[in-house]
C-alpha positions as CSV (number, residue, x, y, z in Angstrom):
1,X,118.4,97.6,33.2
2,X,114.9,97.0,34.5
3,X,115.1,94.4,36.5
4,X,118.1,96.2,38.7
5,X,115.5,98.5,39.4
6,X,112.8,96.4,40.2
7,X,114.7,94.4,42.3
8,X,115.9,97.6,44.3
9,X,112.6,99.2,44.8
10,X,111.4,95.6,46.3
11,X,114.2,96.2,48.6
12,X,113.2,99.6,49.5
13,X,109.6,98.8,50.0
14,X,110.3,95.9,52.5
15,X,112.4,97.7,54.7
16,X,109.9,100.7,55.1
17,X,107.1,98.3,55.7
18,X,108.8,96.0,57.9
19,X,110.3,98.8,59.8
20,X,108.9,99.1,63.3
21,X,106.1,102.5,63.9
22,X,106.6,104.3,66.5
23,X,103.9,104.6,69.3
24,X,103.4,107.1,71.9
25,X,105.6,106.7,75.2
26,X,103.1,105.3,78.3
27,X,104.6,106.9,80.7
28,X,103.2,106.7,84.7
29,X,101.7,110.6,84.8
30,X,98.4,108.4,83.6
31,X,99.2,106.4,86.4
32,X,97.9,108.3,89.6
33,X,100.6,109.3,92.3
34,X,99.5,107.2,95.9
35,X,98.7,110.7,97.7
36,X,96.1,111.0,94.8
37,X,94.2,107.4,94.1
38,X,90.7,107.8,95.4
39,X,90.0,106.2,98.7
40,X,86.3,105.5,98.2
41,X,84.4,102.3,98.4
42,X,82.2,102.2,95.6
43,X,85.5,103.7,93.1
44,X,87.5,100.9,95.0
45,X,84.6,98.5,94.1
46,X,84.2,99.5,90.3
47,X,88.4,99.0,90.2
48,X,87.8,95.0,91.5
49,X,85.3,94.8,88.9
50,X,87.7,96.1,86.1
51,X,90.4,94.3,87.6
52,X,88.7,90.6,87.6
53,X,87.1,91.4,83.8
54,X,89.1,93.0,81.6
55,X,93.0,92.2,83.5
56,X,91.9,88.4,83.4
57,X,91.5,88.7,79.5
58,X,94.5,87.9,79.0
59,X,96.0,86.5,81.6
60,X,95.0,85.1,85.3
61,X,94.5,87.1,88.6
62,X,97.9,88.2,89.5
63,X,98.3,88.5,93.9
64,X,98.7,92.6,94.2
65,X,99.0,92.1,97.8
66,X,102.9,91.1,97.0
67,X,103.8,94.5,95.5
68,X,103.6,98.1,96.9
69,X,102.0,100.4,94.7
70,X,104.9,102.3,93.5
71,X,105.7,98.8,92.5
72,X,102.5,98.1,90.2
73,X,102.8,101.6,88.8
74,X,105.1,101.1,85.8
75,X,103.1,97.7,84.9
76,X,100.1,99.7,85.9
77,X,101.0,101.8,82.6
78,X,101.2,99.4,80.3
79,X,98.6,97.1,80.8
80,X,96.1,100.3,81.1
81,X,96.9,101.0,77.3
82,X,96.6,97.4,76.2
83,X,93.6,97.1,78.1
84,X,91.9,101.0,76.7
85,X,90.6,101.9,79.4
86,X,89.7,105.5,79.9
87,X,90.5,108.0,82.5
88,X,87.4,106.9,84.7
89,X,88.4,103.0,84.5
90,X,92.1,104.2,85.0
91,X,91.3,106.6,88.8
92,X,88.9,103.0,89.3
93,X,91.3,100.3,88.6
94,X,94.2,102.3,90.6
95,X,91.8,102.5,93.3
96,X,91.5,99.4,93.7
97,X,94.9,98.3,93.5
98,X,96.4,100.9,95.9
99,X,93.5,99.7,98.3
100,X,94.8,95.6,98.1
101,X,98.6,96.4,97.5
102,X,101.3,96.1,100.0
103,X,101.7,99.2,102.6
């Protein structure tokens, strides 16, 4: 009769283990909106530098110049969460990529 049980609550135990957590929605409202990305060198100049450190991490330079900035936004999102950067990083990185992206 005990080994039923054990057997079962081994069962149970796995499958709310293994059971995927749920994590907060990125959506693109971190994201700034084109009309309202900062236009100033030296934020433009801090996004390069975020850009070529912590986006290379992982994997090489990818050529913004191919995408438009509505584009980039979505992937923008995600990699800004993977990445942690904060809201200053974020308005500097966005910066820079609205600044090099296709018009």
């Amino acid at each position: 009769m005990k080994n039923p049980f054990v057997v079962l609550t081994v069962i149970i135990l796995m499958a709310v283990t293994c059971t995927p957590k749920a994590s907060p929605a990125v959506t693109e409202a971190t994201i700034p909106t084109a009309n309202s990305v900062s236009k100033e060198t030296q934020t433009i100049d801090a996004g390069h530098t975020i850009f070529t450190t912590q986006c290379t991490r992982c994997h090489k330079e990818k050529p913004i110049q191919k995408w438009t900035y509505e584009k980039l936004r979505p992937t923008l999102a995600v990699m800004v969460k993977k990445a942690k950067l904060d809201n200053r990083e974020i308005g500097q990185l966005t910066a820079y990529v609205y600044a090099n992206s296709k018009k």
